PDB file of C-alpha atoms in Angstrom:
ATOM      1  CA  MET L   1      22.116  67.219  -8.712  1.00  0.00           C
ATOM      2  CA  SER L   2      19.128  67.985 -10.898  1.00  0.00           C
ATOM      3  CA  SER L   3      19.495  69.938 -14.133  1.00  0.00           C
ATOM      4  CA  GLN L   4      17.012  72.457 -12.718  1.00  0.00           C
ATOM      5  CA  ILE L   5      19.507  73.248  -9.950  1.00  0.00           C
ATOM      6  CA  LYS L   6      22.810  72.791 -11.750  1.00  0.00           C
ATOM      7  CA  LYS L   7      23.187  75.467 -14.406  1.00  0.00           C
ATOM      8  CA  GLY L   8      26.953  75.944 -14.286  1.00  0.00           C
ATOM      9  CA  VAL L   9      29.983  73.778 -15.069  1.00  0.00           C
ATOM     10  CA  LEU L  10      32.305  72.078 -12.595  1.00  0.00           C
ATOM     11  CA  LEU L  11      35.925  71.527 -13.648  1.00  0.00           C
ATOM     12  CA  THR L  12      38.422  69.788 -11.370  1.00  0.00           C
ATOM     13  CA  PHE L  13      42.207  69.572 -11.450  1.00  0.00           C
ATOM     14  CA  GLU L  14      43.821  66.410 -10.079  1.00  0.00           C
ATOM     15  CA  GLY L  15      47.320  64.976  -9.724  1.00  0.00           C
ATOM     16  CA  ILE L  16      49.964  64.145  -7.162  1.00  0.00           C
ATOM     17  CA  ASP L  17      51.611  66.881  -5.113  1.00  0.00           C
ATOM     18  CA  GLY L  18      54.176  68.605  -7.305  1.00  0.00           C
ATOM     19  CA  SER L  19      52.278  67.950 -10.528  1.00  0.00           C
ATOM     20  CA  GLY L  20      51.634  71.662 -11.043  1.00  0.00           C
ATOM     21  CA  LYS L  21      47.855  71.358 -10.937  1.00  0.00           C
ATOM     22  CA  SER L  22      47.373  74.364  -8.637  1.00  0.00           C
ATOM     23  CA  SER L  23      49.240  76.789 -10.889  1.00  0.00           C
ATOM     24  CA  ALA L  24      47.483  75.295 -13.925  1.00  0.00           C
ATOM     25  CA  ALA L  25      44.086  75.802 -12.291  1.00  0.00           C
ATOM     26  CA  GLN L  26      44.992  79.413 -11.493  1.00  0.00           C
ATOM     27  CA  THR L  27      46.080  80.018 -15.089  1.00  0.00           C
ATOM     28  CA  VAL L  28      42.898  78.539 -16.546  1.00  0.00           C
ATOM     29  CA  TYR L  29      40.857  80.617 -14.111  1.00  0.00           C
ATOM     30  CA  ALA L  30      42.652  83.780 -15.236  1.00  0.00           C
ATOM     31  CA  ALA L  31      42.144  82.880 -18.905  1.00  0.00           C
ATOM     32  CA  LEU L  32      38.404  82.342 -18.471  1.00  0.00           C
ATOM     33  CA  SER L  33      37.712  85.276 -16.159  1.00  0.00           C
ATOM     34  CA  SER L  34      37.323  87.855 -18.913  1.00  0.00           C
ATOM     35  CA  HIS L  35      34.727  85.764 -20.769  1.00  0.00           C
ATOM     36  CA  TYR L  36      32.764  83.859 -18.116  1.00  0.00           C
ATOM     37  CA  ASN L  37      31.496  84.048 -14.576  1.00  0.00           C
ATOM     38  CA  VAL L  38      34.093  81.779 -12.987  1.00  0.00           C
ATOM     39  CA  ILE L  39      35.308  80.967  -9.489  1.00  0.00           C
ATOM     40  CA  LEU L  40      38.501  79.217  -8.399  1.00  0.00           C
ATOM     41  CA  THR L  41      38.228  77.056  -5.304  1.00  0.00           C
ATOM     42  CA  ARG L  42      40.099  74.171  -3.694  1.00  0.00           C
ATOM     43  CA  GLU L  43      40.039  71.208  -1.360  1.00  0.00           C
ATOM     44  CA  PRO L  44      40.774  71.432   1.441  1.00  0.00           C
ATOM     45  CA  GLY L  45      40.437  75.014   2.602  1.00  0.00           C
ATOM     46  CA  ALA L  46      37.760  76.821   0.577  1.00  0.00           C
ATOM     47  CA  THR L  47      35.508  77.682   3.530  1.00  0.00           C
ATOM     48  CA  PRO L  48      36.164  79.025   7.039  1.00  0.00           C
ATOM     49  CA  LEU L  49      35.704  75.486   8.367  1.00  0.00           C
ATOM     50  CA  GLY L  50      37.893  74.187   5.562  1.00  0.00           C
ATOM     51  CA  VAL L  51      40.729  76.541   6.481  1.00  0.00           C
ATOM     52  CA  SER L  52      40.805  75.058   9.976  1.00  0.00           C
ATOM     53  CA  LEU L  53      40.586  71.507   8.640  1.00  0.00           C
ATOM     54  CA  ARG L  54      43.359  72.176   6.114  1.00  0.00           C
ATOM     55  CA  GLU L  55      45.686  73.352   8.866  1.00  0.00           C
ATOM     56  CA  LEU L  56      44.817  70.317  10.967  1.00  0.00           C
ATOM     57  CA  VAL L  57      45.361  67.840   8.126  1.00  0.00           C
ATOM     58  CA  HIS L  58      48.550  69.376   6.782  1.00  0.00           C
ATOM     59  CA  HIS L  59      50.222  70.516  10.005  1.00  0.00           C
ATOM     60  CA  SER L  60      48.762  68.438  12.825  1.00  0.00           C
ATOM     61  CA  PRO L  61      50.928  68.529  15.990  1.00  0.00           C
ATOM     62  CA  THR L  62      50.476  64.751  16.218  1.00  0.00           C
ATOM     63  CA  PRO L  63      50.298  62.265  13.323  1.00  0.00           C
ATOM     64  CA  LEU L  64      46.783  61.576  12.036  1.00  0.00           C
ATOM     65  CA  CYS L  65      45.666  58.008  11.532  1.00  0.00           C
ATOM     66  CA  SER L  66      44.561  57.248   7.969  1.00  0.00           C
ATOM     67  CA  ARG L  67      40.878  57.051   8.867  1.00  0.00           C
ATOM     68  CA  ALA L  68      40.881  60.377  10.693  1.00  0.00           C
ATOM     69  CA  GLU L  69      42.721  61.952   7.757  1.00  0.00           C
ATOM     70  CA  PHE L  70      40.078  60.788   5.289  1.00  0.00           C
ATOM     71  CA  LEU L  71      37.169  61.843   7.486  1.00  0.00           C
ATOM     72  CA  LEU L  72      38.620  65.338   7.863  1.00  0.00           C
ATOM     73  CA  PHE L  73      38.897  65.623   4.080  1.00  0.00           C
ATOM     74  CA  ALA L  74      35.316  64.360   3.777  1.00  0.00           C
ATOM     75  CA  ALA L  75      34.083  66.963   6.278  1.00  0.00           C
ATOM     76  CA  ASP L  76      35.841  69.676   4.289  1.00  0.00           C
ATOM     77  CA  ARG L  77      34.253  68.325   1.095  1.00  0.00           C
ATOM     78  CA  ALA L  78      30.731  68.342   2.491  1.00  0.00           C
ATOM     79  CA  GLN L  79      31.072  71.953   3.643  1.00  0.00           C
ATOM     80  CA  HIS L  80      32.755  72.945   0.379  1.00  0.00           C
ATOM     81  CA  VAL L  81      29.931  71.543  -1.732  1.00  0.00           C
ATOM     82  CA  THR L  82      27.238  73.120   0.431  1.00  0.00           C
ATOM     83  CA  GLU L  83      28.829  76.525   0.935  1.00  0.00           C
ATOM     84  CA  VAL L  84      30.710  77.140  -2.321  1.00  0.00           C
ATOM     85  CA  ILE L  85      30.064  74.729  -5.170  1.00  0.00           C
ATOM     86  CA  VAL L  86      26.277  74.318  -5.192  1.00  0.00           C
ATOM     87  CA  PRO L  87      25.505  78.043  -4.770  1.00  0.00           C
ATOM     88  CA  HIS L  88      27.826  78.997  -7.634  1.00  0.00           C
ATOM     89  CA  LEU L  89      26.682  76.221  -9.965  1.00  0.00           C
ATOM     90  CA  SER L  90      23.077  77.238  -9.366  1.00  0.00           C
ATOM     91  CA  GLN L  91      24.007  80.773 -10.477  1.00  0.00           C
ATOM     92  CA  GLY L  92      25.559  79.482 -13.707  1.00  0.00           C
ATOM     93  CA  TYR L  93      29.213  79.869 -12.764  1.00  0.00           C
ATOM     94  CA  ILE L  94      32.090  77.836 -14.100  1.00  0.00           C
ATOM     95  CA  VAL L  95      33.561  76.397 -10.910  1.00  0.00           C
ATOM     96  CA  ILE L  96      37.233  75.368 -11.047  1.00  0.00           C
ATOM     97  CA  SER L  97      38.296  73.223  -8.102  1.00  0.00           C
ATOM     98  CA  ASP L  98      41.889  72.375  -7.245  1.00  0.00           C
ATOM     99  CA  ARG L  99      41.231  68.800  -6.059  1.00  0.00           C
ATOM    100  CA  MET L 100      37.960  67.120  -5.166  1.00  0.00           C
ATOM    101  CA  ALA L 101      36.676  63.637  -4.392  1.00  0.00           C
ATOM    102  CA  ASP L 102      39.011  61.752  -6.750  1.00  0.00           C
ATOM    103  CA  SER L 103      41.957  62.848  -4.613  1.00  0.00           C
ATOM    104  CA  SER L 104      40.601  60.967  -1.608  1.00  0.00           C
ATOM    105  CA  VAL L 105      40.256  57.764  -3.618  1.00  0.00           C
ATOM    106  CA  ALA L 106      43.841  58.121  -4.856  1.00  0.00           C
ATOM    107  CA  TYR L 107      45.468  59.319  -1.621  1.00  0.00           C
ATOM    108  CA  GLN L 108      43.521  57.597   1.130  1.00  0.00           C
ATOM    109  CA  GLY L 109      42.335  54.641  -0.946  1.00  0.00           C
ATOM    110  CA  TYR L 110      45.342  53.671  -3.037  1.00  0.00           C
ATOM    111  CA  GLY L 111      47.948  55.558  -1.011  1.00  0.00           C
ATOM    112  CA  ARG L 112      46.838  54.700   2.532  1.00  0.00           C
ATOM    113  CA  GLY L 113      45.168  51.411   1.684  1.00  0.00           C
ATOM    114  CA  LEU L 114      41.731  52.302   3.044  1.00  0.00           C
ATOM    115  CA  ASP L 115      38.596  50.672   1.638  1.00  0.00           C
ATOM    116  CA  LYS L 116      38.020  52.403  -1.696  1.00  0.00           C
ATOM    117  CA  GLU L 117      34.340  51.458  -1.870  1.00  0.00           C
ATOM    118  CA  PHE L 118      33.779  53.052   1.542  1.00  0.00           C
ATOM    119  CA  ILE L 119      35.622  56.193   0.452  1.00  0.00           C
ATOM    120  CA  MET L 120      33.492  56.435  -2.685  1.00  0.00           C
ATOM    121  CA  ALA L 121      30.311  55.957  -0.656  1.00  0.00           C
ATOM    122  CA  VAL L 122      31.230  58.714   1.808  1.00  0.00           C
ATOM    123  CA  ASN L 123      32.286  60.941  -1.087  1.00  0.00           C
ATOM    124  CA  ALA L 124      28.919  60.416  -2.789  1.00  0.00           C
ATOM    125  CA  TRP L 125      27.146  61.401   0.420  1.00  0.00           C
ATOM    126  CA  ALA L 126      29.311  64.501   0.890  1.00  0.00           C
ATOM    127  CA  LEU L 127      28.959  65.539  -2.758  1.00  0.00           C
ATOM    128  CA  GLN L 128      25.138  65.570  -2.643  1.00  0.00           C
ATOM    129  CA  GLY L 129      24.881  64.455  -6.256  1.00  0.00           C
ATOM    130  CA  VAL L 130      27.468  66.904  -7.588  1.00  0.00           C
ATOM    131  CA  ARG L 131      29.914  65.456 -10.123  1.00  0.00           C
ATOM    132  CA  PRO L 132      32.653  67.168 -12.154  1.00  0.00           C
ATOM    133  CA  ASP L 133      31.717  67.840 -15.759  1.00  0.00           C
ATOM    134  CA  ALA L 134      35.369  67.440 -16.700  1.00  0.00           C
ATOM    135  CA  THR L 135      38.632  66.700 -14.908  1.00  0.00           C
ATOM    136  CA  LEU L 136      42.126  67.710 -15.958  1.00  0.00           C
ATOM    137  CA  TYR L 137      44.587  65.106 -14.717  1.00  0.00           C
ATOM    138  CA  LEU L 138      48.158  66.392 -14.611  1.00  0.00           C
ATOM    139  CA  HIS L 139      50.323  63.280 -14.551  1.00  0.00           C
ATOM    140  CA  VAL L 140      54.035  63.427 -13.757  1.00  0.00           C
ATOM    141  CA  ASP L 141      56.678  61.046 -12.443  1.00  0.00           C
ATOM    142  CA  TYR L 142      57.492  61.097  -8.736  1.00  0.00           C
ATOM    143  CA  GLU L 143      61.084  62.309  -9.182  1.00  0.00           C
ATOM    144  CA  THR L 144      59.993  65.421 -11.095  1.00  0.00           C
ATOM    145  CA  ALA L 145      57.221  66.134  -8.593  1.00  0.00           C
ATOM    146  CA  ARG L 146      59.591  65.743  -5.627  1.00  0.00           C
ATOM    147  CA  GLU L 147      62.127  68.094  -7.190  1.00  0.00           C
ATOM    148  CA  ARG L 148      59.431  70.739  -7.583  1.00  0.00           C
ATOM    149  CA  ILE L 149      58.226  70.339  -3.997  1.00  0.00           C
ATOM    150  CA  GLU L 150      61.760  70.731  -2.651  1.00  0.00           C
ATOM    151  CA  LYS L 151      62.159  74.022  -4.526  1.00  0.00           C
ATOM    152  CA  ARG L 152      59.139  75.577  -2.824  1.00  0.00           C
ATOM    153  CA  ALA L 153      59.702  78.243  -0.204  1.00  0.00           C
ATOM    154  CA  GLU L 154      56.916  77.102   2.111  1.00  0.00           C
ATOM    155  CA  LYS L 155      57.219  74.267   4.602  1.00  0.00           C
ATOM    156  CA  PRO L 156      56.075  70.931   3.134  1.00  0.00           C
ATOM    157  CA  THR L 157      52.790  69.513   4.400  1.00  0.00           C
ATOM    158  CA  ALA L 158      52.539  66.157   6.152  1.00  0.00           C
ATOM    159  CA  LEU L 159      51.414  64.537   2.906  1.00  0.00           C
ATOM    160  CA  GLU L 160      54.214  66.139   0.906  1.00  0.00           C
ATOM    161  CA  GLN L 161      56.729  64.580   3.293  1.00  0.00           C
ATOM    162  CA  GLU L 162      55.558  61.033   2.561  1.00  0.00           C
ATOM    163  CA  GLN L 163      58.004  58.566   1.020  1.00  0.00           C
ATOM    164  CA  ALA L 164      58.337  57.752  -2.671  1.00  0.00           C
ATOM    165  CA  VAL L 165      56.476  54.450  -2.341  1.00  0.00           C
ATOM    166  CA  PHE L 166      53.392  56.292  -1.071  1.00  0.00           C
ATOM    167  CA  PHE L 167      53.323  58.752  -3.963  1.00  0.00           C
ATOM    168  CA  LYS L 168      53.866  55.984  -6.483  1.00  0.00           C
ATOM    169  CA  ARG L 169      50.803  54.201  -5.098  1.00  0.00           C
ATOM    170  CA  VAL L 170      48.837  57.447  -5.321  1.00  0.00           C
ATOM    171  CA  ALA L 171      49.959  58.021  -8.921  1.00  0.00           C
ATOM    172  CA  GLN L 172      48.982  54.468  -9.822  1.00  0.00           C
ATOM    173  CA  GLY L 173      45.657  55.114  -8.152  1.00  0.00           C
ATOM    174  CA  PHE L 174      44.992  58.170 -10.289  1.00  0.00           C
ATOM    175  CA  ASP L 175      46.003  56.252 -13.420  1.00  0.00           C
ATOM    176  CA  THR L 176      43.658  53.388 -12.564  1.00  0.00           C
ATOM    177  CA  LEU L 177      40.820  55.689 -11.566  1.00  0.00           C
ATOM    178  CA  PHE L 178      40.976  57.759 -14.739  1.00  0.00           C
ATOM    179  CA  LYS L 179      41.948  55.238 -17.432  1.00  0.00           C
ATOM    180  CA  ASP L 180      38.393  54.550 -18.637  1.00  0.00           C
ATOM    181  CA  ARG L 181      36.767  57.884 -17.853  1.00  0.00           C
ATOM    182  CA  SER L 182      35.668  59.902 -20.862  1.00  0.00           C
ATOM    183  CA  ASP L 183      35.330  63.053 -18.748  1.00  0.00           C
ATOM    184  CA  VAL L 184      39.062  63.149 -17.924  1.00  0.00           C
ATOM    185  CA  PHE L 185      41.651  65.034 -19.968  1.00  0.00           C
ATOM    186  CA  SER L 186      45.143  63.709 -19.275  1.00  0.00           C
ATOM    187  CA  ILE L 187      47.940  66.289 -19.460  1.00  0.00           C
ATOM    188  CA  ASP L 188      51.667  65.465 -19.496  1.00  0.00           C
ATOM    189  CA  ALA L 189      52.803  67.664 -16.607  1.00  0.00           C
ATOM    190  CA  SER L 190      56.495  66.908 -17.122  1.00  0.00           C
ATOM    191  CA  MET L 191      56.574  69.557 -19.862  1.00  0.00           C
ATOM    192  CA  GLU L 192      57.584  73.154 -19.244  1.00  0.00           C
ATOM    193  CA  LYS L 193      55.010  75.033 -17.188  1.00  0.00           C
ATOM    194  CA  GLU L 194      53.996  77.285 -20.063  1.00  0.00           C
ATOM    195  CA  GLN L 195      53.314  74.277 -22.297  1.00  0.00           C
ATOM    196  CA  VAL L 196      51.273  72.555 -19.606  1.00  0.00           C
ATOM    197  CA  HIS L 197      49.193  75.672 -19.067  1.00  0.00           C
ATOM    198  CA  ALA L 198      48.625  76.122 -22.799  1.00  0.00           C
ATOM    199  CA  PHE L 199      47.391  72.533 -23.134  1.00  0.00           C
ATOM    200  CA  CYS L 200      45.087  72.965 -20.131  1.00  0.00           C
ATOM    201  CA  ILE L 201      43.556  76.138 -21.534  1.00  0.00           C
ATOM    202  CA  GLN L 202      43.116  74.482 -24.921  1.00  0.00           C
ATOM    203  CA  ARG L 203      41.369  71.436 -23.444  1.00  0.00           C
ATOM    204  CA  VAL L 204      39.057  73.559 -21.313  1.00  0.00           C
ATOM    205  CA  VAL L 205      38.130  75.891 -24.169  1.00  0.00           C
ATOM    206  CA  GLU L 206      37.430  72.910 -26.432  1.00  0.00           C
ATOM    207  CA  PHE L 207      35.260  71.359 -23.737  1.00  0.00           C
ATOM    208  CA  LEU L 208      33.292  74.541 -23.101  1.00  0.00           C
ATOM    209  CA  THR L 209      32.826  75.034 -26.837  1.00  0.00           C
ATOM    210  CA  SER L 210      31.470  71.494 -27.120  1.00  0.00           C
ATOM    211  CA  ARG L 211      28.927  72.454 -24.462  1.00  0.00           C
ATOM    212  CA  GLY L 212      27.895  75.528 -26.429  1.00  0.00           C
ATOM    213  CA  LEU L 213      29.484  77.937 -23.960  1.00  0.00           C
TER     214      LEU L 213
END
């Protein structure tokens, strides 16, 4: 995406289900709202099409094959970028997204065993040149994440009901994907929620300050 078009900042939150990334993203959004033009969005489900795709992916009446699952996420991503992310970046917004393309590499690539190069190629096409300026990776062990999921009131999604071995592959995928990336801030999400949120806010404020914002 050219600098003439992209005037805003894109921040993404990543991690396995139960890592606390969604509540952290909401807290950072609330902290920034009084000082910046900021929008909180998510994948999947940030557009009318995305809402339908989210329901299909998470609560399909019949099991989805791995390839169909990825392609549905990719369709959501393409619409999300076109309808939400690009318009807000072009207006100078800070866009905070709860999950984006890295999740597909970790979940469908490492978790499902699909071709990671193919996933990255489709992601690049769907993203239309958009890349996160910074990513907050909330890493946590599977046991802690599972305990948190089981305490939730809502019915678990199809992905949340996967076995431990799947989530451990996904976590390893995130670790591998992010280990050499300078744009990723790794947060220990096993801490108390308030501590995690404080660290996230601190990292984001430091990043924005470094960008002169």
